[in-house]
Coordinates of C-alpha atoms in Angstrom, one line a residue:
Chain A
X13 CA -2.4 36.3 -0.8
X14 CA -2.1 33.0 -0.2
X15 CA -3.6 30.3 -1.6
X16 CA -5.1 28.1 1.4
X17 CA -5.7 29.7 5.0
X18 CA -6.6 27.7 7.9
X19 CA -7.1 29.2 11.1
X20 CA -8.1 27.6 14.4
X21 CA -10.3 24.7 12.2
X22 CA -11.9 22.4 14.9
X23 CA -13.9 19.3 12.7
X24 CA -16.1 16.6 14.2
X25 CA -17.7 13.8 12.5
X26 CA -21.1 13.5 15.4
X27 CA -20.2 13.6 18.5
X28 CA -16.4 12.7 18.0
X29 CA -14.0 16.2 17.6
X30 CA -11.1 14.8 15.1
X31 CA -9.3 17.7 14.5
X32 CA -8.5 20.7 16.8
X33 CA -7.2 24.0 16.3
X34 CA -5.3 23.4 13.2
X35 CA -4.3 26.7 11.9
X36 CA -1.6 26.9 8.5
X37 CA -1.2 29.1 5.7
X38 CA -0.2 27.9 2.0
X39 CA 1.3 30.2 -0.2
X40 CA 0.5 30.3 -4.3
X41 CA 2.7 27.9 -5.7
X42 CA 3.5 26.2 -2.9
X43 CA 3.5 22.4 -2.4
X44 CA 2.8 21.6 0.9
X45 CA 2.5 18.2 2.9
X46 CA 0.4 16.9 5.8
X47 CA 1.9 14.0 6.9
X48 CA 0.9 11.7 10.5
X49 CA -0.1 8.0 11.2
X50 CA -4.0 7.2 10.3
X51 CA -6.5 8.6 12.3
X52 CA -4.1 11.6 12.9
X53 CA -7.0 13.8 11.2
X54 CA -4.8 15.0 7.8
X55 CA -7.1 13.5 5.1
X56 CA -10.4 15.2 7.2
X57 CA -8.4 18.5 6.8
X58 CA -8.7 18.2 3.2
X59 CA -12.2 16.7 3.1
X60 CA -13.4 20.1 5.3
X61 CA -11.5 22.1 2.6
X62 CA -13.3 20.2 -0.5
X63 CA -16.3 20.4 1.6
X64 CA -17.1 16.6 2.0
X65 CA -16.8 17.5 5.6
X66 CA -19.5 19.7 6.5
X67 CA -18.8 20.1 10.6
X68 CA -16.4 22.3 10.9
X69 CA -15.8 25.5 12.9
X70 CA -13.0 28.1 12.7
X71 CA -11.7 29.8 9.1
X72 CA -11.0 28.8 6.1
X73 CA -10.1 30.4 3.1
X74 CA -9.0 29.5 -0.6
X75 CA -6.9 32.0 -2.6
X76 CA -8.6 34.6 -0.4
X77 CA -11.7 33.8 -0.7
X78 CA -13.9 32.1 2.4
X79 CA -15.1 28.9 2.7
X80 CA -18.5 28.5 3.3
X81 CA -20.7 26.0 4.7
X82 CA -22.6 25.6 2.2
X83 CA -22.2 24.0 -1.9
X84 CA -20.2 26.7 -3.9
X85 CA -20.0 25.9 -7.3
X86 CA -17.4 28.9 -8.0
X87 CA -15.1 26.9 -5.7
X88 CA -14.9 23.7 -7.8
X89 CA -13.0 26.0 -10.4
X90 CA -10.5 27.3 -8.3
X91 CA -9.5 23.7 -6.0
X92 CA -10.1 20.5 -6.8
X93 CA -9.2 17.2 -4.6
X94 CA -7.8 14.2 -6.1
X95 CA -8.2 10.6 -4.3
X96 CA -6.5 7.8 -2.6
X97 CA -7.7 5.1 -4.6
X98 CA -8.0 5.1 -8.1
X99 CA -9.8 1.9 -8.1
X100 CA -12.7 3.5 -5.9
X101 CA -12.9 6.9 -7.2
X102 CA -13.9 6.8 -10.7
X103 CA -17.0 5.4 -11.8
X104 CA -17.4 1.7 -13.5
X105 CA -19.5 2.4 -15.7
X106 CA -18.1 6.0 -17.3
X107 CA -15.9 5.9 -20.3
X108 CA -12.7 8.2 -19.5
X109 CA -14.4 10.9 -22.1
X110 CA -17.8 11.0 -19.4
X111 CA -15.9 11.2 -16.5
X112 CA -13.5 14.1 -18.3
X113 CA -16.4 15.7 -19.9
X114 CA -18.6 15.7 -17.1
X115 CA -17.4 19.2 -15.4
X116 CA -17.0 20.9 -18.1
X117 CA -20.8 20.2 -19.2
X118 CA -21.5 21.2 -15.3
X119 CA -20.0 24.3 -15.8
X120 CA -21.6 25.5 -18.9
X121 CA -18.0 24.4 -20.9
X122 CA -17.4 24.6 -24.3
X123 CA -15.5 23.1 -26.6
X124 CA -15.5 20.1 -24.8
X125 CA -13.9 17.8 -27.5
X126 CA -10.1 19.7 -27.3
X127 CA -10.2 20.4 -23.9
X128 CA -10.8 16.8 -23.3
X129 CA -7.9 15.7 -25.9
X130 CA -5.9 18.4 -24.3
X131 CA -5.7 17.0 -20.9
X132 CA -5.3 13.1 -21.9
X133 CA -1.8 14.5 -23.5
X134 CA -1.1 17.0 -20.4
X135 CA -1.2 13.0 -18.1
X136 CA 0.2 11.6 -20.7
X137 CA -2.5 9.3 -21.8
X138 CA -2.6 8.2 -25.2
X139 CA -6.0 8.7 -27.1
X140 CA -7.0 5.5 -27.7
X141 CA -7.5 5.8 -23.8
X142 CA -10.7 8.2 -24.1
X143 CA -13.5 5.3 -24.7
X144 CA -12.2 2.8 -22.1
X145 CA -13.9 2.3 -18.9
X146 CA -11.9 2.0 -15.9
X147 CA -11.8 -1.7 -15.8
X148 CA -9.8 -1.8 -19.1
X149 CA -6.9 0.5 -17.3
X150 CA -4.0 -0.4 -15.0
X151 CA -4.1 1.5 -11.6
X152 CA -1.5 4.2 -12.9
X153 CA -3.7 4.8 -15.9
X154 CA -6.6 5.2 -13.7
X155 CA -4.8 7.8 -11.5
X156 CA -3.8 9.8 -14.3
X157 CA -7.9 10.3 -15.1
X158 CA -8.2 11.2 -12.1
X159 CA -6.0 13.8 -11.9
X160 CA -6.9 14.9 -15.8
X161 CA -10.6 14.9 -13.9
X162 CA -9.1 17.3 -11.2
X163 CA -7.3 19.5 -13.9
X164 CA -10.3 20.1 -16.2
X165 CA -11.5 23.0 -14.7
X166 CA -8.3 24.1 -14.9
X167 CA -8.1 24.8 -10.6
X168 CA -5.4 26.9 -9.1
X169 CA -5.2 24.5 -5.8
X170 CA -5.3 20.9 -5.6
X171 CA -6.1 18.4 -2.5
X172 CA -4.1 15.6 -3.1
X173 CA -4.8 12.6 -0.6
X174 CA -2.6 10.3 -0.5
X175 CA -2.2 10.1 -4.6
X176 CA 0.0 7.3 -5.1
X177 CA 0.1 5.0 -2.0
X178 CA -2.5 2.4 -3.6
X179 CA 0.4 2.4 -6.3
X180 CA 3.7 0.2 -7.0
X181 CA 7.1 2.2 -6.7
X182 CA 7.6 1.9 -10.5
X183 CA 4.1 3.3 -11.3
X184 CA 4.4 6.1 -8.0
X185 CA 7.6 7.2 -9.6
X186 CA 5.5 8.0 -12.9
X187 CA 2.8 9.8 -11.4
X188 CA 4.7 11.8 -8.7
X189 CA 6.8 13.3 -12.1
X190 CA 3.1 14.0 -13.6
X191 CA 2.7 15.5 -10.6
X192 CA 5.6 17.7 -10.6
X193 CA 5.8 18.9 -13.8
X194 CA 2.1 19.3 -13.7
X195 CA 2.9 21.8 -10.8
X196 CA 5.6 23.6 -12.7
X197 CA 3.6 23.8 -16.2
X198 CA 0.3 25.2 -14.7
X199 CA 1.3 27.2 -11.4
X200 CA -0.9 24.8 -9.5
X201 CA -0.7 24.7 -5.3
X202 CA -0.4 21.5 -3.9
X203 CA -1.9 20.4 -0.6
X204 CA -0.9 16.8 -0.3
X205 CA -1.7 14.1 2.5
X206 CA 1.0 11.3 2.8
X207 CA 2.6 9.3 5.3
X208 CA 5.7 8.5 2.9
X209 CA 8.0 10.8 4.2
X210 CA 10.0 10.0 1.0
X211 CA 7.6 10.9 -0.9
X212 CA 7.3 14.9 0.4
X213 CA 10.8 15.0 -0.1
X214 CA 10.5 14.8 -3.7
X215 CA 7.2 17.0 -4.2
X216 CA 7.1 19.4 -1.3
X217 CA 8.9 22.4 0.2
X218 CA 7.4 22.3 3.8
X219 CA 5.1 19.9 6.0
X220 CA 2.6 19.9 8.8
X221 CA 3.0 17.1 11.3
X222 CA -0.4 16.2 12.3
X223 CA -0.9 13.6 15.6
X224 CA -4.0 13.1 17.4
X225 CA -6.1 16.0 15.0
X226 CA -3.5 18.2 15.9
X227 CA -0.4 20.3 13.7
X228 CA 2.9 19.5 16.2
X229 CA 5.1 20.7 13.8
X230 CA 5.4 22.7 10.5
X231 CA 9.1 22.1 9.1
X232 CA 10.7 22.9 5.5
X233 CA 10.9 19.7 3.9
X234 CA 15.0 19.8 3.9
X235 CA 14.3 18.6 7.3
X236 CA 14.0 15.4 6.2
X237 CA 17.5 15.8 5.1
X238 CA 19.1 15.8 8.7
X239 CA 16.5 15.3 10.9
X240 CA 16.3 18.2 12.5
X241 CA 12.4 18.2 13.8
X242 CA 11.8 19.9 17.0
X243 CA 8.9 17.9 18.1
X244 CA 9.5 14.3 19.6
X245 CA 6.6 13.1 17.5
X246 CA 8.2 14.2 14.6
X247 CA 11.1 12.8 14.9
X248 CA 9.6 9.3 16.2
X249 CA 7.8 9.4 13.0
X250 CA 10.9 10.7 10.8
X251 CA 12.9 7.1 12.7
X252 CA 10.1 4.7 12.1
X253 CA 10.5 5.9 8.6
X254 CA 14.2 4.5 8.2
X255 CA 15.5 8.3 8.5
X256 CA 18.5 8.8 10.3
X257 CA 19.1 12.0 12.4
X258 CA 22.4 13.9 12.3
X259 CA 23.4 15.9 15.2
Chain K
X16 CA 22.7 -26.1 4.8
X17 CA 20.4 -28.9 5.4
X18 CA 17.6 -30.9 3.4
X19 CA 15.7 -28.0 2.4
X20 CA 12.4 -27.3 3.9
X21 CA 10.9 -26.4 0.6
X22 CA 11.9 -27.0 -3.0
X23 CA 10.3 -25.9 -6.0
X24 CA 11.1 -26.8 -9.0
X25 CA 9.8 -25.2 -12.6
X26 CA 6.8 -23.7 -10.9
X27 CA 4.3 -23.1 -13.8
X28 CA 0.5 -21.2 -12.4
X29 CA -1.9 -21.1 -16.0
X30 CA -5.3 -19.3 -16.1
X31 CA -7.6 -19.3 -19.3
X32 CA -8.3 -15.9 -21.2
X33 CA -10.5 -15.7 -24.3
X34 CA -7.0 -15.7 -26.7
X35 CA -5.7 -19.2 -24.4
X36 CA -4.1 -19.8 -21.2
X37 CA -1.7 -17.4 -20.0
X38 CA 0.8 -18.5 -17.8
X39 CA 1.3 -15.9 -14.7
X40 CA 4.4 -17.7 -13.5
X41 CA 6.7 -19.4 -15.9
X42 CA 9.0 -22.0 -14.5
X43 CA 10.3 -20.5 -11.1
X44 CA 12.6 -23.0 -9.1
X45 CA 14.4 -22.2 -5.6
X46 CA 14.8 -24.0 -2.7
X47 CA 13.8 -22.5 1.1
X48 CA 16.3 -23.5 4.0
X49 CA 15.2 -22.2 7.6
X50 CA 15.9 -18.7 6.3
X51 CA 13.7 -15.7 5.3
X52 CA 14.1 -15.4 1.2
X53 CA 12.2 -12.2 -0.2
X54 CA 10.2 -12.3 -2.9
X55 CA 9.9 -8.7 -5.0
X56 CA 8.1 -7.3 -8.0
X57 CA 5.4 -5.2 -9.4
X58 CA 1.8 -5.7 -9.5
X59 CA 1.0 -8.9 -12.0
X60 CA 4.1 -9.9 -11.6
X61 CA 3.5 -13.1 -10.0
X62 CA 4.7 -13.0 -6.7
X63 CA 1.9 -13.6 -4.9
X64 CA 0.6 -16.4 -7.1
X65 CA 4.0 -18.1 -6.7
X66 CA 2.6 -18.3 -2.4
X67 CA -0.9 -19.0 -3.6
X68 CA 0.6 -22.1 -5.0
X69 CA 2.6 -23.2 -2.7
X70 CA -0.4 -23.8 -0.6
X71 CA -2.5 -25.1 -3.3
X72 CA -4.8 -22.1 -3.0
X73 CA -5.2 -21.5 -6.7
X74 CA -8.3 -22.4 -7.9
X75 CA -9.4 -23.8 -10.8
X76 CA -9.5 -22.3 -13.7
X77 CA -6.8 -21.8 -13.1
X78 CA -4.0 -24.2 -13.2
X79 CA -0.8 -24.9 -10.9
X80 CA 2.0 -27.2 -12.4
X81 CA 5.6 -27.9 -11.5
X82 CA 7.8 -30.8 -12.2
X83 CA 8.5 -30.7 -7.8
X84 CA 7.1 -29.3 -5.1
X85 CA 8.0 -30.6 -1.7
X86 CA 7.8 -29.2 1.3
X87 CA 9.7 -31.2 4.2
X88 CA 10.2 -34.1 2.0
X89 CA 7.1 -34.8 0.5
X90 CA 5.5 -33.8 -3.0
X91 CA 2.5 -31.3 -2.2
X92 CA 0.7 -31.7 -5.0
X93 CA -0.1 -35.2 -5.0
X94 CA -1.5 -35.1 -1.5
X95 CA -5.6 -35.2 -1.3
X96 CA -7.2 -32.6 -0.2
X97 CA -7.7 -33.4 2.9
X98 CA -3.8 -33.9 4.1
X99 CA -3.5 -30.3 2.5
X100 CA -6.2 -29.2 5.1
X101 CA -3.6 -30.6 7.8
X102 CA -0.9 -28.9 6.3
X103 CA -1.7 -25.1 5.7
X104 CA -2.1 -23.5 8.8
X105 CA 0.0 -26.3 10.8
X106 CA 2.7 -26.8 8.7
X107 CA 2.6 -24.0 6.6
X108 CA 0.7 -20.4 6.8
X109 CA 0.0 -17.5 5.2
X110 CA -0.6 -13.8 6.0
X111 CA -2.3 -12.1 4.0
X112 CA -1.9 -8.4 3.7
X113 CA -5.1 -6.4 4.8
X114 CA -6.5 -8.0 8.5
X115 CA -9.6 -5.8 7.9
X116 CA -11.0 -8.2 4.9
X117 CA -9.1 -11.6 6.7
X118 CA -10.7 -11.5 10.0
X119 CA -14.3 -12.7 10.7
X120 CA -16.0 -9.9 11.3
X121 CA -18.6 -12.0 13.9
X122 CA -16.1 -13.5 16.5
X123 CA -14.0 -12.3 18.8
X124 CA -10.5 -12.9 18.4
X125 CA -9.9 -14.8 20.9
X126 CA -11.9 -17.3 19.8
X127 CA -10.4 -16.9 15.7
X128 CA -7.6 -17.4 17.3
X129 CA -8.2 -20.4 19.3
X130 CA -10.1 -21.7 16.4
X131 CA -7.5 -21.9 14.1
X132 CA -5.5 -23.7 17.1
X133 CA -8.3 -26.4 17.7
X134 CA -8.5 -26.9 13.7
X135 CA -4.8 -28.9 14.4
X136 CA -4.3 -29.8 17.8
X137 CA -6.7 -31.8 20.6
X138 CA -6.4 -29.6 23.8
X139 CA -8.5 -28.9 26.8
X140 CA -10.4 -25.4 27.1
X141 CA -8.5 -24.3 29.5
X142 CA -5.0 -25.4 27.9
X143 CA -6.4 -23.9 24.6
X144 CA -7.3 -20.0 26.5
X145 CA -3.5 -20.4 27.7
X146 CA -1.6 -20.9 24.6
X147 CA -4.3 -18.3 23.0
X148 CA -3.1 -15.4 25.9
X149 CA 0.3 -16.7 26.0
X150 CA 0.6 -15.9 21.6
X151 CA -1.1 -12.9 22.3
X152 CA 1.7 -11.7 24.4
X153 CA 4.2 -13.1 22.1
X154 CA 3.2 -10.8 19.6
X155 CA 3.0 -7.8 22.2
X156 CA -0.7 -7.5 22.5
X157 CA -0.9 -5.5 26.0
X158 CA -3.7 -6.7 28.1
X159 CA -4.4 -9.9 26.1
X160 CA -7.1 -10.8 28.4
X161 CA -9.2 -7.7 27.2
X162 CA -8.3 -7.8 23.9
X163 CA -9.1 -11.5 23.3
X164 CA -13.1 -10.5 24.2
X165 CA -12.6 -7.9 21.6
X166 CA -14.2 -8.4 17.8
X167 CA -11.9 -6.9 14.9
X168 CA -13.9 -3.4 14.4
X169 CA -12.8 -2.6 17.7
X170 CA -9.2 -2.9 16.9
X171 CA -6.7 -0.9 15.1
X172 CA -5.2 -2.2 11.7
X173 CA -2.0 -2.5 13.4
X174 CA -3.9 -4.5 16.4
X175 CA -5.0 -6.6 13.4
X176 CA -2.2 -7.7 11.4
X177 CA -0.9 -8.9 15.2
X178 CA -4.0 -10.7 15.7
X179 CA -3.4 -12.3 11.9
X180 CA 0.0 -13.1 12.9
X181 CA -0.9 -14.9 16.3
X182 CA -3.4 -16.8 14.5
X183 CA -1.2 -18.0 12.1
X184 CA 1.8 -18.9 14.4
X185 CA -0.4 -20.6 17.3
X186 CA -0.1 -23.9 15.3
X187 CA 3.5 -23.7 15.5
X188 CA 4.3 -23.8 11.7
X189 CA 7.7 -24.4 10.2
X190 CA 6.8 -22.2 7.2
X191 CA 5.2 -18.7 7.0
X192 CA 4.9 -17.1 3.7
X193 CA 4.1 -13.5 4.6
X194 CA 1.9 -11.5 1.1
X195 CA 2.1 -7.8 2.0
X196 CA 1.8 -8.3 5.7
X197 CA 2.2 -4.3 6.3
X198 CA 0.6 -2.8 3.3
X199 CA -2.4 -1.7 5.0
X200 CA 0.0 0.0 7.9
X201 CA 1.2 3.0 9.0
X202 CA 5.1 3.4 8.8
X203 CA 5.3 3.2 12.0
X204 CA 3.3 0.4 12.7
X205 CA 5.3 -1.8 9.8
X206 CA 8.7 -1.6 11.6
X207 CA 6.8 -3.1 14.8
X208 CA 5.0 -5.9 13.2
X209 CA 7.8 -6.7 10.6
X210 CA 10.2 -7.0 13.8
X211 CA 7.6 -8.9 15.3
X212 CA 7.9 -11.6 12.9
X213 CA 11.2 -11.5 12.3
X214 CA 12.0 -12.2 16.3
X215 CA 9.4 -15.5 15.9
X216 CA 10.5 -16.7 13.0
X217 CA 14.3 -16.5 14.5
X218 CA 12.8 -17.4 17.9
X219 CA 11.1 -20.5 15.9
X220 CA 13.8 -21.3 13.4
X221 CA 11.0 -21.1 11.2
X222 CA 11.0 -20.7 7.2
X223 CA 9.7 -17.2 5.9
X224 CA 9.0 -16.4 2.5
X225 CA 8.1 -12.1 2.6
X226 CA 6.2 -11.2 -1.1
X227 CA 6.3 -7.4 -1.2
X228 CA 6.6 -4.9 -3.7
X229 CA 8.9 -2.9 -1.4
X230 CA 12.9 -3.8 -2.4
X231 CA 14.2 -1.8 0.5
X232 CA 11.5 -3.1 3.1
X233 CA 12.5 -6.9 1.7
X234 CA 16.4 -6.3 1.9
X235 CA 16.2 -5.4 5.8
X236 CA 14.0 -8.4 6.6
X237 CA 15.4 -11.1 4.5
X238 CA 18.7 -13.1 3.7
X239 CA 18.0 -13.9 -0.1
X240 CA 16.2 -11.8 -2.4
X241 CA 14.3 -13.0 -5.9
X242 CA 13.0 -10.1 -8.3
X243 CA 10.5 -11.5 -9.9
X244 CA 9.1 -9.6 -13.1
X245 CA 6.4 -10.8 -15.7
X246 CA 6.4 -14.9 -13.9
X247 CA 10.0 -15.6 -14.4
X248 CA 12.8 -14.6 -12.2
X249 CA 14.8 -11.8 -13.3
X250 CA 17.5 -11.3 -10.4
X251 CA 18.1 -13.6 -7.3
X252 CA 21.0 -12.5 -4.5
X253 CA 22.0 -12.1 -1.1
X254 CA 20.1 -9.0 0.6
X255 CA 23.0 -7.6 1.4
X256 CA 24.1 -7.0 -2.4
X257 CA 20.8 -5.9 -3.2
X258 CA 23.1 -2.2 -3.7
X259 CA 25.4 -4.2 -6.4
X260 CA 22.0 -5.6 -8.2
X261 CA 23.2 -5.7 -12.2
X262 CA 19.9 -6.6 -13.7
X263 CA 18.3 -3.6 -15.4
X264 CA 14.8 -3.7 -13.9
X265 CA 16.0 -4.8 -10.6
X266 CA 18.2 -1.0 -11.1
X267 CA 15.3 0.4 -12.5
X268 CA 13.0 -0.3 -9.5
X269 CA 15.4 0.6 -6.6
X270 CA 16.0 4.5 -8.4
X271 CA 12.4 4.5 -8.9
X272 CA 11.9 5.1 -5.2
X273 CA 12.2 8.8 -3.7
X274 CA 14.7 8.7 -0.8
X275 CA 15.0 10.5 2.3
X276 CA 17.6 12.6 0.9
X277 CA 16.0 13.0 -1.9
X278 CA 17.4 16.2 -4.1
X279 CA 16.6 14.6 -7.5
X280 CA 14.5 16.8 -9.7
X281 CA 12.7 13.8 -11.5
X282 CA 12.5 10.4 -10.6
X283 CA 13.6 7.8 -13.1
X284 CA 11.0 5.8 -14.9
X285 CA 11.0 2.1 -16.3
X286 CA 11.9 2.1 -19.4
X287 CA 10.0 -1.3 -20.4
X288 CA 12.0 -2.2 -23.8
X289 CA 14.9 -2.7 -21.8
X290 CA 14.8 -6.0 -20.7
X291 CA 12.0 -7.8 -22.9
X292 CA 13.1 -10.7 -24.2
X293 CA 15.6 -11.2 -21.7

């Protein structure tokens, strides 16, 4: 089974068709990258997936199950999305405890206390972190919430857009190792939007190459390695990124 | 090299917090030929405060102090507000890093752009719409004539940061100090408008101080590299022996990045206690 299945996924936003035909399977465990320029369509892939994109046609399906159009609360246990900005996505005025107790009180959670201790040590927070509000924590801090947020439900898959590029290289390095070991500890699938090519390197074993809300390429991320993309787009992309192809 | 264009001397930028001032930078000094020195470091760690003061853009409370700043010979900060008017933009400009928020949102860019020409120089109307086209070519704007009638929501970010850096070079400058100026970019969007003002500052034989975060973006595009960390200057060499860097957290931050080639299984962190009291 595998854990996210996209076939032939057209999404608009009005009138305006942003992504077309877009068709990849992810398997369980897998980490796998969508990578393009801006308005290439990748982060509206995983919005349609979390459902914060509601026009969409095609299929869609996470670990085997379809994705409807509609709210399904079922399918905030088993995927989860985590955000670009850390400064944007978590809310001024909850403490860390709100924003980490908040799901499991949707769900009908208990023991809300230890789960929430649980997960400040799996992000490697240190307690005295629970009863700040955002403004009181540095922008890696406040990623690590939100990924602790993401986790508390304990979800199989997880949308990560663009998780560290509002970040400085020191404080990415941290988080992508969260990330990672995160990965390894809890069996978690990773669908992750970036355009540091770098970056999948390190955290992914293959990518899509989306251009103009369309896959051109899906490549093992030892591509990056020696270049060896078939598409021309891919490899523009792979030069502007300072990598060197060896024939 | 010759009289330097710019020359700082113990560079000191305050602000007030509950518990006393804090000073952000701490005594930086360095001196700016007609080259392009790099200036890298973390978040808070002063680097873009150091080009904030330069152009006497901090604001009170908080406090800039330095025992010399002069830029082509003449002590910045005892000029009156109004010769500093004449000098940022002319003299000296900025760009700052995300065109989206530094743009008027309410005028074409033509006209931003000839405004920020007509804020230093006398010229005609029709003299003024040539030099406006004529740096909107420079900085590889195809059809300049269509795109000057455009307003910024109808260009790209990358469309932007051009139009930023036409506006900023139209004066003719001798100095740009460049915050960030691809942050807000795609990759492959950077490499264009980073070679973009590399060529004019070349072409110009301008100054260019480049603040970034990004060690390997700032050793391609500079000749002198300063890692600044905490408001003091931790490490200071040519960009080409950026590799041979000995300071710790100068180390630290290159590993930190993932390469291309990346096969390492964990990337290594800062370790903070390092270098305190260093």
């Amino acid at each position: 089974m595998s854990a996210i299945s996209l076939s032939d996924l057209d999404i608009s936003y009005g009138s305006a068709k942003v992504v077309e035909g877009v068709s990849f399977d992810v398997a369980e465990g897998e980490s796998f990258a969508l990578v393009g320029e801006s308005g290439s369509g990748k982060s509206t892939v995983l919005k349609a997936i979390a459902g914060l994109a509601p026009d969409w046609t095609g299929g869609m399906s996470v670990l085997g199950q379809p994705r409807g159009h509609r709210p399904d609360r079922g399918f905030a246990r088993r995927c989860q999305m985590v955000f670009q900005d850390p400064y944007g996505s978590l809310h001024p005025r909850k403490t860390v405890d709100t924003v980490l107790s908040e799901p499991l009180q949707v769900h009908g959670l208990g023991n809300r206390d230890a789960r929430v201790e649980e997960m400040l040590r799996a992000v490697g927070l240190d307690r005295r972190f629970r009863f700040r509000y955002p403004h009181q924590l540095s922008g890696g801090q406040r990623q690590r919430v939100a990924i602790a947020r993401a986790l508390m439900l304990e979800p199989k898959v997880m949308l990560l857009d663009e998780p560290t590029s509002a970040l400085d290289v020191s404080v990415q390095a941290e988080i992508l190792n969260l990330l990672k070991r995160l990965r390894a500890e809890q069996g978690l699938t990773y669908l992750m939007v970036t355009h540091n090519l770098p970056v999948v390197g390190f955290m992914c074993d293959r990518m899509a190459v989306m251009n103009r809300g369309r896959v051109v390429e899906i490549a093992p991320a030892t591509a990056l390695h020696d270049g060896s993309f078939a598409d021309p787009y891919s490899r523009a992309l792979y030069a502007a990124s300072g990598g060197t192809a060896h024939d | 090299m010759s009289a330097p264009l710019l020359s700082v001397e113990d560079l000191r930028v305050s602000f007030p917090t509950p518990t006393g001032r804090v000073e952000v930078v701490k005594g930086l000094s360095f001196d700016l030929g007609r080259e392009r020195l790099g200036i890298v470091g973390e978040s808070g760690s002063g680097k873009s405060m150091t080009g904030r003061a330069i152009l006497r853009l901090v604001r009170a409370p908080g406090r800039v102090e330095a025992r010399r700043l002069e830029f082509e010979g003449t002590e910045i900060q005892s000029l009156s507000e109004r010769k500093m008017r004449d000098l940022r933009g002319a003299r000296i400009s900025m760009i700052m890093q995300d065109p989206k928020f530094s743009l008027n949102p309410v005028m074409t860019v033509g006209r931003q752009i000839a405004e920020a020409l007509q804020a230093h120089e006398r010229l005609d109307r029709r003299a003024t719409r040539a030099r406006v086209l004529e740096m909107l070519e420079a900085v590889r704007i195809n059809e300049p004539e269509r795109v000057a009638k455009m307003y910024p929501h109808e260009i790209s970010g990358g469309m932007g940061q051009r139009v930023m850096i036409a506006m900023m070079l139209i004066p003719r400058p001798s100095l740009l100090i460049a915050d960030e100026p691809t942050s807000a970019l795609d990759v492959s969007v950077q490499a264009q408008v980073l070679d973009l003002i590399d060529e004019l500052v070349r072409d110009h034989g301008m100054g260019l101080i480049l603040i970034s975060h990004d060690l390997n973006l700032v050793s391609r595009y500079c000749d002198r590299i300063m890692v600044m960390n905490a408001g003091r200057v931790v490490e200071s060499c040519a960009a080409a022996d950026l590799r041979h860097a000995e300071h710790p957290y100068t180390r630290g931050l290159l590993a930190a990045v993932p390469r291309m080639h990346e096969t390492r299984d964990s990337l290594p962190v800062l370790d903070r206690s390092d270098w305190s009291g260093t």
